[in-house]
Tab-separated table of C-alpha atoms in Angstrom:
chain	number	residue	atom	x	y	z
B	1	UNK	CA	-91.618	59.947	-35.793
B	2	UNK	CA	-91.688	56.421	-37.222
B	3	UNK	CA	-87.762	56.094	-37.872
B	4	UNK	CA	-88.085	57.357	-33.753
B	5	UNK	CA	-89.615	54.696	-32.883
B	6	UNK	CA	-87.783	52.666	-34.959
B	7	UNK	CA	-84.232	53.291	-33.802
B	8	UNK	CA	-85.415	52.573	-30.575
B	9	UNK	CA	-86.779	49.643	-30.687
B	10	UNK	CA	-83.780	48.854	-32.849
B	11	UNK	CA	-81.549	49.537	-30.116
B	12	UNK	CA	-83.676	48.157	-27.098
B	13	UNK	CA	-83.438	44.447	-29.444
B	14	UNK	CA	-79.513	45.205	-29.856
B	15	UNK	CA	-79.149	45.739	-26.169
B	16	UNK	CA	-81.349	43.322	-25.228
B	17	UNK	CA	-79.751	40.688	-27.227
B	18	UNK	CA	-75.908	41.874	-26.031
B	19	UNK	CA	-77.426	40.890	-22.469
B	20	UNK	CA	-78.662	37.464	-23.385
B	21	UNK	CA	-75.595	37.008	-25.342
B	22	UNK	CA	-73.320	38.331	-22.401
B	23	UNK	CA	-75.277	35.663	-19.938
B	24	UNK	CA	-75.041	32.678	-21.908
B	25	UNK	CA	-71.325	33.167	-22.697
B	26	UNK	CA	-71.077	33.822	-19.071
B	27	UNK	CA	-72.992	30.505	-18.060
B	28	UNK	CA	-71.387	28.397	-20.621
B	29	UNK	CA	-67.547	29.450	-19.367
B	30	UNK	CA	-68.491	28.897	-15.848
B	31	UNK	CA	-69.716	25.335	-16.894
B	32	UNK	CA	-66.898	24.273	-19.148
B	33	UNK	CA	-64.144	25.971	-16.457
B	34	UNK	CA	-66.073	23.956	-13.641
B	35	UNK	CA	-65.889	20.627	-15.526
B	36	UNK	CA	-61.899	20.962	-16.555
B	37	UNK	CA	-61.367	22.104	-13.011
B	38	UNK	CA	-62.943	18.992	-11.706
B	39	UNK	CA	-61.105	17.301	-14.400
B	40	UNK	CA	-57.673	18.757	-12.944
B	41	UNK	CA	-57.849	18.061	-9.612
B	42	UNK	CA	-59.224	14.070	-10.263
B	43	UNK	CA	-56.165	13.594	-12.739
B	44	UNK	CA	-53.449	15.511	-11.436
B	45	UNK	CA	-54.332	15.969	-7.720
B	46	UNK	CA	-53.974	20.032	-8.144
B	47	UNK	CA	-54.717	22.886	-6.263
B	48	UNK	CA	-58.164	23.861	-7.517
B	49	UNK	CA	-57.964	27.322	-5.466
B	50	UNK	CA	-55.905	29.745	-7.837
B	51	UNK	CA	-58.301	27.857	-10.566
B	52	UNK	CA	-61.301	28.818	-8.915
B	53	UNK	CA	-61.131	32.318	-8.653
B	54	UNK	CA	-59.921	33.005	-11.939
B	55	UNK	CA	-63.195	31.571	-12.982
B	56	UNK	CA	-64.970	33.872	-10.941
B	57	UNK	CA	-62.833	37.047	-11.705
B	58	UNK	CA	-63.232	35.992	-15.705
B	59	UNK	CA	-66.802	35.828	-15.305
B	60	UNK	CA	-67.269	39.044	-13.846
B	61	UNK	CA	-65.091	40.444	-17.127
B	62	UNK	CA	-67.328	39.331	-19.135
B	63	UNK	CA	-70.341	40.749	-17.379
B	64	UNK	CA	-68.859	43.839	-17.617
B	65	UNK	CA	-67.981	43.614	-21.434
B	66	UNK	CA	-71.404	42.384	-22.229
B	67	UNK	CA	-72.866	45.536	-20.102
B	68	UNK	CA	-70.087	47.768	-21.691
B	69	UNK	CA	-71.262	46.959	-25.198
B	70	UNK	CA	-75.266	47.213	-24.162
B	71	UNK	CA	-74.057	51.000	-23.003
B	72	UNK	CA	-72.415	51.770	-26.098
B	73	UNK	CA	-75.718	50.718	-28.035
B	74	UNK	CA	-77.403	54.038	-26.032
B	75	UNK	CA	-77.002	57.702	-27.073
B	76	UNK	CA	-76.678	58.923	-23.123
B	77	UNK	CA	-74.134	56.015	-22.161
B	78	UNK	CA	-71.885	55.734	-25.025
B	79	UNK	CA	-69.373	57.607	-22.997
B	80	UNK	CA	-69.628	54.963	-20.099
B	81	UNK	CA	-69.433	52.604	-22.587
B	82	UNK	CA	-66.103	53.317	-24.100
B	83	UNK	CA	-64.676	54.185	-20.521
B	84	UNK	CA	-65.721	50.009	-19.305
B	85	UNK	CA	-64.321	48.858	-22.572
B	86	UNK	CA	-61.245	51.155	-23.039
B	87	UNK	CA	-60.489	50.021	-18.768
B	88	UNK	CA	-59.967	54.080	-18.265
B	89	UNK	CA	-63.524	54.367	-15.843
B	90	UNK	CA	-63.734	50.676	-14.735
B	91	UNK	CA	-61.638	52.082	-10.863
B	92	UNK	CA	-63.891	54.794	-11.049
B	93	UNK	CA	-66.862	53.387	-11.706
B	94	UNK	CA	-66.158	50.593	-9.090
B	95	UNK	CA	-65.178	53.133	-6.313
B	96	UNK	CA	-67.934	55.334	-7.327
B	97	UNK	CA	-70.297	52.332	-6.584
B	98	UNK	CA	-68.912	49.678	-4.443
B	99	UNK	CA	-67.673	50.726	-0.866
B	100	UNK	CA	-64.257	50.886	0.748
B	101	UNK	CA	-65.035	47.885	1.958
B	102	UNK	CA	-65.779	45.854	-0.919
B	103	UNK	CA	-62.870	47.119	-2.551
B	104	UNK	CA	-60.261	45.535	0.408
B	105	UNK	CA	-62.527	42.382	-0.061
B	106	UNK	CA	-61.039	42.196	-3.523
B	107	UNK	CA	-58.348	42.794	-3.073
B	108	UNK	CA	-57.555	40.558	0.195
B	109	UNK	CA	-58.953	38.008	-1.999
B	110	UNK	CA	-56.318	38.396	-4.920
B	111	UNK	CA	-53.313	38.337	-2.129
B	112	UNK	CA	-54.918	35.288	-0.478
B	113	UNK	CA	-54.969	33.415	-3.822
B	114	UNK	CA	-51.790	34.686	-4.720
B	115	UNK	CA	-49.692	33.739	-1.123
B	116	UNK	CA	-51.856	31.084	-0.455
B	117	UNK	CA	-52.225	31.341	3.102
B	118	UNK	CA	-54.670	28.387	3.192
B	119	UNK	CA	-56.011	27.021	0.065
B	120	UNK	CA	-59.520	24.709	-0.850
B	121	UNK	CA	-59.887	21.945	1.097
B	122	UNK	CA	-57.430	23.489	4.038
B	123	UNK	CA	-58.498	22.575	7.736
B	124	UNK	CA	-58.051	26.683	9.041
B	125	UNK	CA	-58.581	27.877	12.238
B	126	UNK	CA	-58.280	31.740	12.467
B	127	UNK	CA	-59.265	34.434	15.357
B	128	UNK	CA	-59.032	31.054	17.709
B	129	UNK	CA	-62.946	30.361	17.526
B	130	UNK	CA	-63.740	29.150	14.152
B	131	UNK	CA	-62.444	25.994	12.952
B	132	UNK	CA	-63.282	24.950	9.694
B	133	UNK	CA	-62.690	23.713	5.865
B	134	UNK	CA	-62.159	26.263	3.264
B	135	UNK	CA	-64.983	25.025	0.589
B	136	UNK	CA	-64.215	28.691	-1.690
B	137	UNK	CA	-62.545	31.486	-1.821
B	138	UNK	CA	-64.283	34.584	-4.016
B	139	UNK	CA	-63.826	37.887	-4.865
B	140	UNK	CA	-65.389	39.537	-1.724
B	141	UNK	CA	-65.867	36.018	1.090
B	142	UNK	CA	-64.071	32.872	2.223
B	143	UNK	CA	-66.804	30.092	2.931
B	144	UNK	CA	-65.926	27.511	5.768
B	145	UNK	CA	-67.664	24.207	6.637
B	146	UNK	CA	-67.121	23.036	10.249
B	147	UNK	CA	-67.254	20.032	11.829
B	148	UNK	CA	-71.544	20.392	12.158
B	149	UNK	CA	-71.779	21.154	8.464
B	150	UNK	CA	-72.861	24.782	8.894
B	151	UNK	CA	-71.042	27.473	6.419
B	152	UNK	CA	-68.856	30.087	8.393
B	153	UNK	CA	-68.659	33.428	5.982
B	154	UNK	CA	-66.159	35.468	6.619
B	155	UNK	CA	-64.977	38.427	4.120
B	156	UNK	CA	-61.610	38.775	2.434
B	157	UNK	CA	-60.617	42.085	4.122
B	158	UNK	CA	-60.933	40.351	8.223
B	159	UNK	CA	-60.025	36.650	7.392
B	160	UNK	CA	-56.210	38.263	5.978
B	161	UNK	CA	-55.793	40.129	9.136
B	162	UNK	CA	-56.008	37.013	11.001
B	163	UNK	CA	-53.714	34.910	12.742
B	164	UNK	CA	-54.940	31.639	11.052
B	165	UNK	CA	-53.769	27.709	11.880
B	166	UNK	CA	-53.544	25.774	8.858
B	167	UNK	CA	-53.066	22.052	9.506
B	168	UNK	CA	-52.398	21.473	5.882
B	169	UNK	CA	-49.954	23.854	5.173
B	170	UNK	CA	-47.267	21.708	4.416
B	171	UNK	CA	-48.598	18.257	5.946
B	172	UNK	CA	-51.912	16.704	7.083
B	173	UNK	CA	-50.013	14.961	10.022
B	174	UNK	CA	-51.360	15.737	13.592
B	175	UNK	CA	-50.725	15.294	17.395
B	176	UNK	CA	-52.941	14.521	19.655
B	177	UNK	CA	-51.765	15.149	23.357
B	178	UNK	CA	-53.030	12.282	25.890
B	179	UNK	CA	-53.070	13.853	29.876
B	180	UNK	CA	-54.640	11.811	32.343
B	181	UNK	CA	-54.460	12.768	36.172
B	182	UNK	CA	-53.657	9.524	38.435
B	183	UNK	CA	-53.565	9.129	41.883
B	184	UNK	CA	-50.611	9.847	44.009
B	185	UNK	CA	-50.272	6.017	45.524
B	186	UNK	CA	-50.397	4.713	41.358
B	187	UNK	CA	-47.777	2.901	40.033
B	188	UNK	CA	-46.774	5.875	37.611
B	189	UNK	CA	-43.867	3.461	35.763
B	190	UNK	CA	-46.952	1.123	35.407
B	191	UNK	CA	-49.347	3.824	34.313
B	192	UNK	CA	-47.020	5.305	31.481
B	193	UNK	CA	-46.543	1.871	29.892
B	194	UNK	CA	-50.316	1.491	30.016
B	195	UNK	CA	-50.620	4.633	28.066
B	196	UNK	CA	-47.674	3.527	25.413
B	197	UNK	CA	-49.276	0.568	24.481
B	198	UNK	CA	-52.692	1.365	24.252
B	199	UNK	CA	-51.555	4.125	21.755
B	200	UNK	CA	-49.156	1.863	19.721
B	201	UNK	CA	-51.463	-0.720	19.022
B	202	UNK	CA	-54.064	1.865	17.896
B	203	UNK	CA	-54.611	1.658	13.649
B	204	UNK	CA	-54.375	4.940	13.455
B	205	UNK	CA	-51.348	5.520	15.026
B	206	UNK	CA	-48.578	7.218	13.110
B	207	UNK	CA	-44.856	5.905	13.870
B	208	UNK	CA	-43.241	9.737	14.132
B	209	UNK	CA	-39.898	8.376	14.372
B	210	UNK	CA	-37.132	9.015	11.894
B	211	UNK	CA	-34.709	6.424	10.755
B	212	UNK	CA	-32.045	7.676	12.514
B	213	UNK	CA	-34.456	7.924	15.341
B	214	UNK	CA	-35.030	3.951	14.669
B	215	UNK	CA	-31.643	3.076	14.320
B	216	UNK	CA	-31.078	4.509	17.693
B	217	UNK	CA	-33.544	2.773	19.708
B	218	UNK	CA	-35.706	6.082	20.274
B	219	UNK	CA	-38.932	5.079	21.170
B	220	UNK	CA	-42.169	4.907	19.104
B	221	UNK	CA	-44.266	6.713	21.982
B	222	UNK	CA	-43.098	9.577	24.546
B	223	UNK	CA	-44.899	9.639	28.169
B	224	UNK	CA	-44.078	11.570	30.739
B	225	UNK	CA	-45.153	13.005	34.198
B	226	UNK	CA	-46.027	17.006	33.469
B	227	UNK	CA	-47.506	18.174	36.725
B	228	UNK	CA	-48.201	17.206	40.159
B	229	UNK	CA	-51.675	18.783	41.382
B	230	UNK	CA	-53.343	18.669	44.666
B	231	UNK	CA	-55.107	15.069	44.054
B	232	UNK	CA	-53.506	13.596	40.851
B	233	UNK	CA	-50.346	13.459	38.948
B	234	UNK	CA	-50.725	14.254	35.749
B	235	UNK	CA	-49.107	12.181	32.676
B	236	UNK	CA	-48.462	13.279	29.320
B	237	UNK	CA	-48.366	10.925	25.894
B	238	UNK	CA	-47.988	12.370	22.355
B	239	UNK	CA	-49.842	10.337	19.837
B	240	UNK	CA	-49.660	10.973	16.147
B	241	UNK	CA	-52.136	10.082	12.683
B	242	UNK	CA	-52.246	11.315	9.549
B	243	UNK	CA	-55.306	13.971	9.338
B	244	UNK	CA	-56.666	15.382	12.016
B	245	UNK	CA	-60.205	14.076	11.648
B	246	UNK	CA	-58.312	10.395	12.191
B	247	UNK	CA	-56.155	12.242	15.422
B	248	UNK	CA	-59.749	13.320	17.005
B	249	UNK	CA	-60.845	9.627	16.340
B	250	UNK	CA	-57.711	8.384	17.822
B	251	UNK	CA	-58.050	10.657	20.567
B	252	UNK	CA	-61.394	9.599	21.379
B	253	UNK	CA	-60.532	5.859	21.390
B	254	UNK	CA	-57.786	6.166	23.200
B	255	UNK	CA	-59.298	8.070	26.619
B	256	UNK	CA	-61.657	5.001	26.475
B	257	UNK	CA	-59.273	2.566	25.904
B	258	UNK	CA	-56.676	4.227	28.139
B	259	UNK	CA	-59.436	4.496	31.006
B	260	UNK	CA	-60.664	0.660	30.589
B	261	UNK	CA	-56.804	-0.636	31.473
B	262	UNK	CA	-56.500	1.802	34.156
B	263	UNK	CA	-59.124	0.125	35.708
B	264	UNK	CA	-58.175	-3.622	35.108
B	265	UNK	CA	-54.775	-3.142	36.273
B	266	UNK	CA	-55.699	-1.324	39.235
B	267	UNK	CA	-54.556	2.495	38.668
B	268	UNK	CA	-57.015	5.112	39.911
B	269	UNK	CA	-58.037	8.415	38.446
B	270	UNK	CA	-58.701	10.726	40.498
B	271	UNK	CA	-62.198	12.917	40.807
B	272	UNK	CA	-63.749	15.937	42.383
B	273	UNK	CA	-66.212	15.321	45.482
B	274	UNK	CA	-68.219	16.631	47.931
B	275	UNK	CA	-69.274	16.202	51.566
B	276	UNK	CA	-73.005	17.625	52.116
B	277	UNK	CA	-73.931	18.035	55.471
B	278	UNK	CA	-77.423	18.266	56.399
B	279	UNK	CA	-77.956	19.613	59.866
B	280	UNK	CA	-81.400	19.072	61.926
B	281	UNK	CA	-82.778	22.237	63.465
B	282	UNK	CA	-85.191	19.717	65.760
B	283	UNK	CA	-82.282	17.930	67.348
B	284	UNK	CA	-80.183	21.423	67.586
B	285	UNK	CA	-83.262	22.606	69.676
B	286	UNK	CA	-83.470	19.675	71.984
């Protein structure tokens, strides 16, 4: 009775220091990995993402060896315990457990890290509603930051089928389209230089041109007239900066700026209004 009680309290101490063990070796990689990640990307400018999940799939290893060897400690899950350490049960175990679902998370997430689709730090837009910056990918979510600082989640498994628009793919340069409407007795010649200029003496303006594009007198900003509508013409400018938080800016600045010339040089924008009538049931009477 006494040797009982003491082989189990033997093993309840063995297993319960295997779990402290397993979380401060867990806790202590994810701290040093975190550091020379950080370390990595202020140095050498690399791409943190491939980094980053390796930490977390490595972490969950080691979970799972730590609870492996705890098993092993107890009579009734020694043979669970040598399945999670030998790797024969782990698919099991995990299918047994997890759901379908979980599982495609995983694995969307390996062939996301390993294609790179859109990496940490990537501007994405995907299913045309949710714009964003990837702050981490993980085993089963991608977490996005938009522009008002709330987290989009989205798991593995629906962000891969996705047709997704990465402006950092291979660059961070951007164009911003410029259409303004004017009105049909405008000087549209007059107009279009109006637009050039404001947009070439903008700081954020990008010269797009080539050398060869330079050497043959192409110019720095295109304009043209895209449509004619019932009350306006419509003209067309492509401006481009460098990121696109410094295109929106741009953008921005230059409606204002665009707008403020129109109206010291004399070139109307057209607008929408209405005539309200008001009829007088007195005076129909009389």
């Amino acid at each position: 009775m006494i040797k009982s009680i003491f082989t189990d309290f033997r093993t309840l101490l063995i297993v319960g220091i295997i779990f402290v063990a397993t979380i401060i070796i867990a806790f202590t990689f994810k701290h040093l990995s975190e550091k020379y990640i950080k370390k990595l990307v202020l140095t050498k400018h690399i791409d943190p993402t491939s980094y980053v999940f390796a930490k977390k799939v490595i972490t969950a290893i080691i979970y799972i060896i730590g609870i492996s060897f705890a098993l092993v400690q107890i009579p009734e899950m020694k043979i669970v315990g040598h399945s999670l350490l030998a790797g024969a049960g782990i698919l099991s175990l995990v299918a047994g457990l997890a759901s379908q679902q979980a599982l495609s998370n995983i694995m969307s997430g390996f062939l996301i890290v390993m294609f790179k689709p859109f990496k940490i730090n990537d501007r994405i837009t995907f299913n045309q509603t949710y714009t964003g910056i990837v702050e981490e990918i993980n085993l089963r979510q991608v977490v996005l930051r938009d522009f008002e600082n709330n987290r989009v989640i989205v798991p593995n498994s629906v962000i891969s089928t996705q047709v997704i628009v990465n402006a950092n793919l291979t660059e961070t340069k951007v164009c911003k389209m410029i259409e303004i409407g004017v009105g049909y007795d405008s000087d549209l010649g007059k107009a279009l230089k109006i637009i050039e200029e404001e947009i070439i003496k903008h700081p954020l303006h990008l010269d797009n041109r080539t050398a060869e594009d330079i050497q043959n007198n192409v110019p720095e900003v295109t304009s043209r007239v895209v449509a004619l509508g019932n009350s306006s013409v419509t003209l067309k400018a492509w401006a481009y900066s460098d990121t696109a938080s410094n295109g929106f800016v741009m953008y921005c600045d230059l409606l204002r700026s665009i707008k403020e010339r129109f109206d010291e040089e004399g070139i109307e924008i057209p607008y929408s209004y209405q005539n309200v009538i008001i009829k007088n049931p007195e005076q129909n009477n009389k």
